[in-house]
PDB file of C-alpha atoms in Angstrom:
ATOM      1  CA  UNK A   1       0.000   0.000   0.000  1.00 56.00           C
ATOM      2  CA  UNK A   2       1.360   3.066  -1.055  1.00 60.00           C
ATOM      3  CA  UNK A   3       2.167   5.907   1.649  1.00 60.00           C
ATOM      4  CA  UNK A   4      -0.567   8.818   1.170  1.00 55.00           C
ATOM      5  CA  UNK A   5       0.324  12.422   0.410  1.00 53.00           C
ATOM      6  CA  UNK A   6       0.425  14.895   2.955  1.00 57.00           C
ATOM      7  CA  UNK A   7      -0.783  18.027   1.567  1.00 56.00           C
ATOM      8  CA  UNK A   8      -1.056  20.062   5.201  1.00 58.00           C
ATOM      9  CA  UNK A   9       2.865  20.081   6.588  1.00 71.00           C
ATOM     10  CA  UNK A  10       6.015  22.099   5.904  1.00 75.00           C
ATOM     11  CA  UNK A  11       7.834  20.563   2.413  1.00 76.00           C
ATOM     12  CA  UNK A  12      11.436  21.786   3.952  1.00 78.00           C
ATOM     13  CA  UNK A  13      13.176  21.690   7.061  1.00 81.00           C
ATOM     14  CA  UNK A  14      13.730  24.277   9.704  1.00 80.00           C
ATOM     15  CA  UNK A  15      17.191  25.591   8.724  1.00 83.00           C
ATOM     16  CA  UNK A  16      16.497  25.033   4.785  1.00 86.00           C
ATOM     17  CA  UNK A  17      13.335  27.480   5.416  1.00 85.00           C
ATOM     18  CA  UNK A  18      15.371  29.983   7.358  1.00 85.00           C
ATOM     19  CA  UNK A  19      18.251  30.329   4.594  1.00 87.00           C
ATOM     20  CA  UNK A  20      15.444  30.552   1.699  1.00 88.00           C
ATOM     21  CA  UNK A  21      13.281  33.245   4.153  1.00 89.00           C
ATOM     22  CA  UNK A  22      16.792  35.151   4.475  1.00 88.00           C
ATOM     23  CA  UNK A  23      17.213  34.956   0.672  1.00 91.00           C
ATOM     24  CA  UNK A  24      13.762  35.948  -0.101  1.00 91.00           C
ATOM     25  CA  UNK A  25      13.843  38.821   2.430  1.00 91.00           C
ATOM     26  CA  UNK A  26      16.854  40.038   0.252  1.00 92.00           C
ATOM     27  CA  UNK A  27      14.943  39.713  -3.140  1.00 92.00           C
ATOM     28  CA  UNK A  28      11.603  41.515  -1.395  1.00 93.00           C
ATOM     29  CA  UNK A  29      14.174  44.770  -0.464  1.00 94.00           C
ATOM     30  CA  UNK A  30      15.581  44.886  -3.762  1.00 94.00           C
ATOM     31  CA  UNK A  31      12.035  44.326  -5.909  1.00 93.00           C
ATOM     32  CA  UNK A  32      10.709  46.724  -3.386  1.00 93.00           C
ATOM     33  CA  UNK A  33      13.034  49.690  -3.855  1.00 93.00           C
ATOM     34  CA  UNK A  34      13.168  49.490  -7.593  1.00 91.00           C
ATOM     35  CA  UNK A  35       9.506  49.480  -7.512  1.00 88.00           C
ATOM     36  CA  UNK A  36       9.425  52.081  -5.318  1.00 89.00           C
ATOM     37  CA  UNK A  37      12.162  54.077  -8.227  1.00 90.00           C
ATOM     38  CA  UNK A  38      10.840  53.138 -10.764  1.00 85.00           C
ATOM     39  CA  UNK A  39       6.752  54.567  -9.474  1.00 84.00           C
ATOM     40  CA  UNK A  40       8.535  57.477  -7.896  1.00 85.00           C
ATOM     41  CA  UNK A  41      10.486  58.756 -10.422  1.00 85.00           C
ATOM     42  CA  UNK A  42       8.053  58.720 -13.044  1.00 77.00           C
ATOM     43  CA  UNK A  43       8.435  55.642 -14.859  1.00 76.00           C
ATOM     44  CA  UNK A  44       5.284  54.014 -14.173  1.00 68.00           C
ATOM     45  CA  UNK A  45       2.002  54.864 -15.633  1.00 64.00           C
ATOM     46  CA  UNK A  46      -1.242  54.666 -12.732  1.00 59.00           C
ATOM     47  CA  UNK A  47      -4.592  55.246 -13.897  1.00 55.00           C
ATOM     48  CA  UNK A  48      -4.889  58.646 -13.163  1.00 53.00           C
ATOM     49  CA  UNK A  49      -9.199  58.243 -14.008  1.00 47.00           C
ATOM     50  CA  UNK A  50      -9.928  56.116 -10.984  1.00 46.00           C
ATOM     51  CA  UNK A  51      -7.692  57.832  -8.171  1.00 49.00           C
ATOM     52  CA  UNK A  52      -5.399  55.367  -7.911  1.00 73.00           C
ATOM     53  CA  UNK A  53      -1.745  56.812  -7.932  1.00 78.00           C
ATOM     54  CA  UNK A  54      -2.683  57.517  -4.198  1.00 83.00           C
ATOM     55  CA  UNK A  55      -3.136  54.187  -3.406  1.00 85.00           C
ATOM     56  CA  UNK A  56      -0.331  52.920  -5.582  1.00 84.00           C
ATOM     57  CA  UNK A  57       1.748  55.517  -3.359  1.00 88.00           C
ATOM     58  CA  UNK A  58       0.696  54.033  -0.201  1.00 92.00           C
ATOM     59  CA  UNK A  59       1.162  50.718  -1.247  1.00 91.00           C
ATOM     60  CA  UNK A  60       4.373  51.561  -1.948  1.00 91.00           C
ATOM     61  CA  UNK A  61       5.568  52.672   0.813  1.00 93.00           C
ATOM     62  CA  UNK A  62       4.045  50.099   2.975  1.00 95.00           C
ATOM     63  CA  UNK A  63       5.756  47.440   0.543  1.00 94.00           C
ATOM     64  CA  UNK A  64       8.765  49.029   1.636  1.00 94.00           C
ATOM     65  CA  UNK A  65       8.323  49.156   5.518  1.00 94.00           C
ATOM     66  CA  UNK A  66       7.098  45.915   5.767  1.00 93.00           C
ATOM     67  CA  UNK A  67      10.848  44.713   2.989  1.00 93.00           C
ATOM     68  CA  UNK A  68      12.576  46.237   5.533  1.00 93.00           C
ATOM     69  CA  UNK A  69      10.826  45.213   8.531  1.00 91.00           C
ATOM     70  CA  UNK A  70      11.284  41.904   7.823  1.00 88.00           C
ATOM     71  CA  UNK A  71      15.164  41.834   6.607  1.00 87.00           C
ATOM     72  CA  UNK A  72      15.593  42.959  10.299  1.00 85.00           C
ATOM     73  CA  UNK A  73      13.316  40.235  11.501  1.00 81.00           C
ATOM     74  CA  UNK A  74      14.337  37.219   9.973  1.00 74.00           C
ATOM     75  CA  UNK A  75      18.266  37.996  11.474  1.00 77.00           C
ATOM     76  CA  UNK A  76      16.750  36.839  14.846  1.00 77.00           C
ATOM     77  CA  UNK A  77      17.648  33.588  15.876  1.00 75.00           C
ATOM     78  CA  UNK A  78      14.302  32.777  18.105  1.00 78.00           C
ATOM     79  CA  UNK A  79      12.320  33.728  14.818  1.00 77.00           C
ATOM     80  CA  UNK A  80       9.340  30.799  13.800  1.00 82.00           C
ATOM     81  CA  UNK A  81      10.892  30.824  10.443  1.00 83.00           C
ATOM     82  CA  UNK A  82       7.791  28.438   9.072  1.00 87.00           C
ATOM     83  CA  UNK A  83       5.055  31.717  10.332  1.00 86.00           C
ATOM     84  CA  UNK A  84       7.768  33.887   9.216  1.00 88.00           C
ATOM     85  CA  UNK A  85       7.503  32.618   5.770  1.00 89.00           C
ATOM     86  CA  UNK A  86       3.386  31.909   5.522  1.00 90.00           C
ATOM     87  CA  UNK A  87       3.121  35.822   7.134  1.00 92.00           C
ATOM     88  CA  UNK A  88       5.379  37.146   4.654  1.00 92.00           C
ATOM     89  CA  UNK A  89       4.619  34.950   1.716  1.00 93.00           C
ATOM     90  CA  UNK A  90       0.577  36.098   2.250  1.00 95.00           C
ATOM     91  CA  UNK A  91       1.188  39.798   2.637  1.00 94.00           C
ATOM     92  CA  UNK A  92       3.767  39.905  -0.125  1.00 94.00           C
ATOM     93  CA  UNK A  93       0.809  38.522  -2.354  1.00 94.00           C
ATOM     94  CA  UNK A  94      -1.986  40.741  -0.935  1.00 94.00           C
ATOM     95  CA  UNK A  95       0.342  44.179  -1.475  1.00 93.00           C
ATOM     96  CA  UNK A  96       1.939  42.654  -5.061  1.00 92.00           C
ATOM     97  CA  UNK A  97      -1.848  42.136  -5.944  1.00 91.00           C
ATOM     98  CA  UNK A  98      -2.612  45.710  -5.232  1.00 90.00           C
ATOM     99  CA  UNK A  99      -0.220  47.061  -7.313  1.00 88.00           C
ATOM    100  CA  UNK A 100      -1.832  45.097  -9.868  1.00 87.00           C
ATOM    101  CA  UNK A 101      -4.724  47.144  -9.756  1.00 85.00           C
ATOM    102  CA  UNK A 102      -3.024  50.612  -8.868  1.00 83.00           C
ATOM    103  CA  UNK A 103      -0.404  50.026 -11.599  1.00 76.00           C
ATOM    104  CA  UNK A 104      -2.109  49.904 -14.771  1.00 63.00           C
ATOM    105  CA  UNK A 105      -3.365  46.122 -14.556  1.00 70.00           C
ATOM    106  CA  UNK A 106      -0.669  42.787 -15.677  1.00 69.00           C
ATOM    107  CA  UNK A 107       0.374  44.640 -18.746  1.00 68.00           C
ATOM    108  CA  UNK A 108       2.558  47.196 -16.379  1.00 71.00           C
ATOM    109  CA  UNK A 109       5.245  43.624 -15.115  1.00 78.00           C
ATOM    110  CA  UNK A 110       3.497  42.825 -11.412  1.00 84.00           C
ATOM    111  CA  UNK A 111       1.867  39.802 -12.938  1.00 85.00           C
ATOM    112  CA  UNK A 112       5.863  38.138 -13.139  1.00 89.00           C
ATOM    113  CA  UNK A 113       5.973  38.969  -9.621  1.00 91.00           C
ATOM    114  CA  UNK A 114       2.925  37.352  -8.609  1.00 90.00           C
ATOM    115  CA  UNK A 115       3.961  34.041 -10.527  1.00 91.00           C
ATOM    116  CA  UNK A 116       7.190  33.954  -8.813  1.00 93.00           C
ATOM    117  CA  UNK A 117       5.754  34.714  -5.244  1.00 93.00           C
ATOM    118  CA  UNK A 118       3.095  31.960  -5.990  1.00 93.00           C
ATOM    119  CA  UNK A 119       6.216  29.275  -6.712  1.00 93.00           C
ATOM    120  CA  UNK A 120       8.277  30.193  -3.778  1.00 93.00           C
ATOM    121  CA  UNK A 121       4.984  29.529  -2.095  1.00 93.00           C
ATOM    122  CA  UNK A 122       4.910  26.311  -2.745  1.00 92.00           C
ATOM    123  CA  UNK A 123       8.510  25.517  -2.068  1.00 91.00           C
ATOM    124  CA  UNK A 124       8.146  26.904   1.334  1.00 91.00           C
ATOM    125  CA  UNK A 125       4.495  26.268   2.504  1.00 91.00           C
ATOM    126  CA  UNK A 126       1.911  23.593   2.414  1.00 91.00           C
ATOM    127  CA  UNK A 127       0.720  22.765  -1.037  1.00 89.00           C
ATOM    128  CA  UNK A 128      -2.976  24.481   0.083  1.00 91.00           C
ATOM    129  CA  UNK A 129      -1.517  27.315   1.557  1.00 92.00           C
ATOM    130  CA  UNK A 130       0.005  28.028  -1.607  1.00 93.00           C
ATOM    131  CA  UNK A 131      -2.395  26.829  -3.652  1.00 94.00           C
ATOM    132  CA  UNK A 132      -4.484  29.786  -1.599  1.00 95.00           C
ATOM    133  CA  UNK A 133      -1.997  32.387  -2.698  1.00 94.00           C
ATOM    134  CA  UNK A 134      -2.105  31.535  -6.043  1.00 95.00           C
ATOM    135  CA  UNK A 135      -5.868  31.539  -6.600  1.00 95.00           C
ATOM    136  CA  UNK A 136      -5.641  34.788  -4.872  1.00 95.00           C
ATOM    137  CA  UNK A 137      -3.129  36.345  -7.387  1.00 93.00           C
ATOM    138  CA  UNK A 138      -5.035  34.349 -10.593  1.00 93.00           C
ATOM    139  CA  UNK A 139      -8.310  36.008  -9.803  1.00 92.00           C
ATOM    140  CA  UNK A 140      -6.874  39.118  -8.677  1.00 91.00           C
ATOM    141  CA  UNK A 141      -4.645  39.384 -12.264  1.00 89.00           C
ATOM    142  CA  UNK A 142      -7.953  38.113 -14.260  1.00 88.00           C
ATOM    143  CA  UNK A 143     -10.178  40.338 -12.047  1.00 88.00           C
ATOM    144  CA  UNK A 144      -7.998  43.541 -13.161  1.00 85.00           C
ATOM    145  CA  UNK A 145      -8.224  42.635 -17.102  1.00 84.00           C
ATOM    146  CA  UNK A 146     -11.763  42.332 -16.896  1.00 84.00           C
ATOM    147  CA  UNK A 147     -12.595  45.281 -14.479  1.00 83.00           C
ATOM    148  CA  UNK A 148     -10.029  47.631 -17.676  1.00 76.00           C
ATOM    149  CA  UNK A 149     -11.402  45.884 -20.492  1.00 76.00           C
ATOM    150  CA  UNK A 150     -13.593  48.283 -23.082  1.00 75.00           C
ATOM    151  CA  UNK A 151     -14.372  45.760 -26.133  1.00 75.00           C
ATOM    152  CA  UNK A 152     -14.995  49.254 -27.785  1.00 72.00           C
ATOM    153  CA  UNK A 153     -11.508  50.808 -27.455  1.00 69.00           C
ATOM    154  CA  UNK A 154      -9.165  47.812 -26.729  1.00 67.00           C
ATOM    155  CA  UNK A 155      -8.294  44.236 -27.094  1.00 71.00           C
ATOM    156  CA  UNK A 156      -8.768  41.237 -25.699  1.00 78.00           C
ATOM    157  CA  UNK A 157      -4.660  41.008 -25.198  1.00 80.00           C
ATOM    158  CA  UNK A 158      -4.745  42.160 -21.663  1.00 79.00           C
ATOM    159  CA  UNK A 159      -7.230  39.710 -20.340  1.00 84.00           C
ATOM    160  CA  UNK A 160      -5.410  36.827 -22.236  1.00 86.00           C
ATOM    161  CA  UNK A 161      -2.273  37.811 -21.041  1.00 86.00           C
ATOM    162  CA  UNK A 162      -3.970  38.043 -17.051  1.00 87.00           C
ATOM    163  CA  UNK A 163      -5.780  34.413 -18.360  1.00 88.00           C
ATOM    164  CA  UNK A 164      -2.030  32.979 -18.672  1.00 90.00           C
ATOM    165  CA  UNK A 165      -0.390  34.327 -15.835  1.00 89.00           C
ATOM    166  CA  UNK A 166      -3.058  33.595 -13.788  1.00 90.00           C
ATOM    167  CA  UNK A 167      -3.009  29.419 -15.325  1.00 92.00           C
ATOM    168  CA  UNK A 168       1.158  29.721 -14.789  1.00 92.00           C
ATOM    169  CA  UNK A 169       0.727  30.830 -11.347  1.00 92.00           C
ATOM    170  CA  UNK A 170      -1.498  28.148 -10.583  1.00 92.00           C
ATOM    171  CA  UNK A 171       0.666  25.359 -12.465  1.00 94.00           C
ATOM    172  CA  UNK A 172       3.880  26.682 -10.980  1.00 94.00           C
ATOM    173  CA  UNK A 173       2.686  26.409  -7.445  1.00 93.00           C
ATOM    174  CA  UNK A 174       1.825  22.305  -8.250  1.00 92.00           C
ATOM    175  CA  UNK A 175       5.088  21.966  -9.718  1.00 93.00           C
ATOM    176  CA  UNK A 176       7.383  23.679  -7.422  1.00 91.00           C
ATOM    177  CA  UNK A 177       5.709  21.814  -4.686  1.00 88.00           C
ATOM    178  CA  UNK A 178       5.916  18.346  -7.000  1.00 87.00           C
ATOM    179  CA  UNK A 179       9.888  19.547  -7.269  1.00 81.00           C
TER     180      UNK A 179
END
């Protein structure tokens, strides 16, 4: 009889977590502050119609705080780095799916960030935890395209670009869990 699957517990072990937590705390600083140039210094478009560079502005900044907040945390030696990780992992996709809306939908780059947050996900959590985070960011990304799209004045590109990153974040969550 064959052992079942255990779809509820932590895929890595304690110092394995910590190390990739530490790396991922790096990658969150850096994404974060060239986000953070990139919107500040102009090279962003927002949609300006729906009062959203405000938001965008506040997201910002609390995807910042929250980067360097937990570079500082994670240095701790008492740290749970399996909450560490789910608590991070969650907000990281809550604030990177804002900036999907605030910054001008998937065609604007977030979308790749969203993907690769949903696969670390997966390495590091349980497979429905992540699976959790992905649907979040699919729906969110699909949500956006539809919520923009004029059939009038635009094509269908954006929604079947936010179709497919929405299907790879889903299918790279299974697989980098599988892996």
């Amino acid at each position: 009889m064959s052992k079942p699957v255990e779809f509820t517990s932590y895929p890595l072990s304690a110092s394995l977590t910590r190390r990739i937590v530490s790396y991922l705390n790096i990658y969150r600083m850096i994404i974060t502050l060239l986000l953070s140039v990139a919107f500040f210094g102009g090279l962003v478009e927002t949609n300006e119609a729906a009062g959203f560079p405000l938001l965008a502005k506040i997201v910002l900044v609390i995807y910042l705080l929250f980067a360097a907040s937990h570079l500082f945390s994670a240095r701790r030696r008492t740290a749970n780095f399996f909450n560490l990780a789910t608590y991070s992992l969650a907000t990281d996709t809550v604030l990177l799916c804002l900036l999907v809306i605030t910054l001008a939908g998937v065609t604007g780059g977030i979308g790749i960030l969203l993907v690769f947050t949903s696969s670390l996900a997966a390495v590091l959590l349980p497979l429905r935890v992540a699976l959790l985070l992905a649907s979040v960011a699919s729906l969110t990304m699909i949500g956006t395209a539809l919520w923009h799209y004029d059939p009038l004045s635009t094509s269908a590109a954006s929604v079947l670009q936010s179709g497919l990153y929405g299907t790879t974040a889903m299918i790279s969550a299974v697989i980098a869990n599988l892996v």
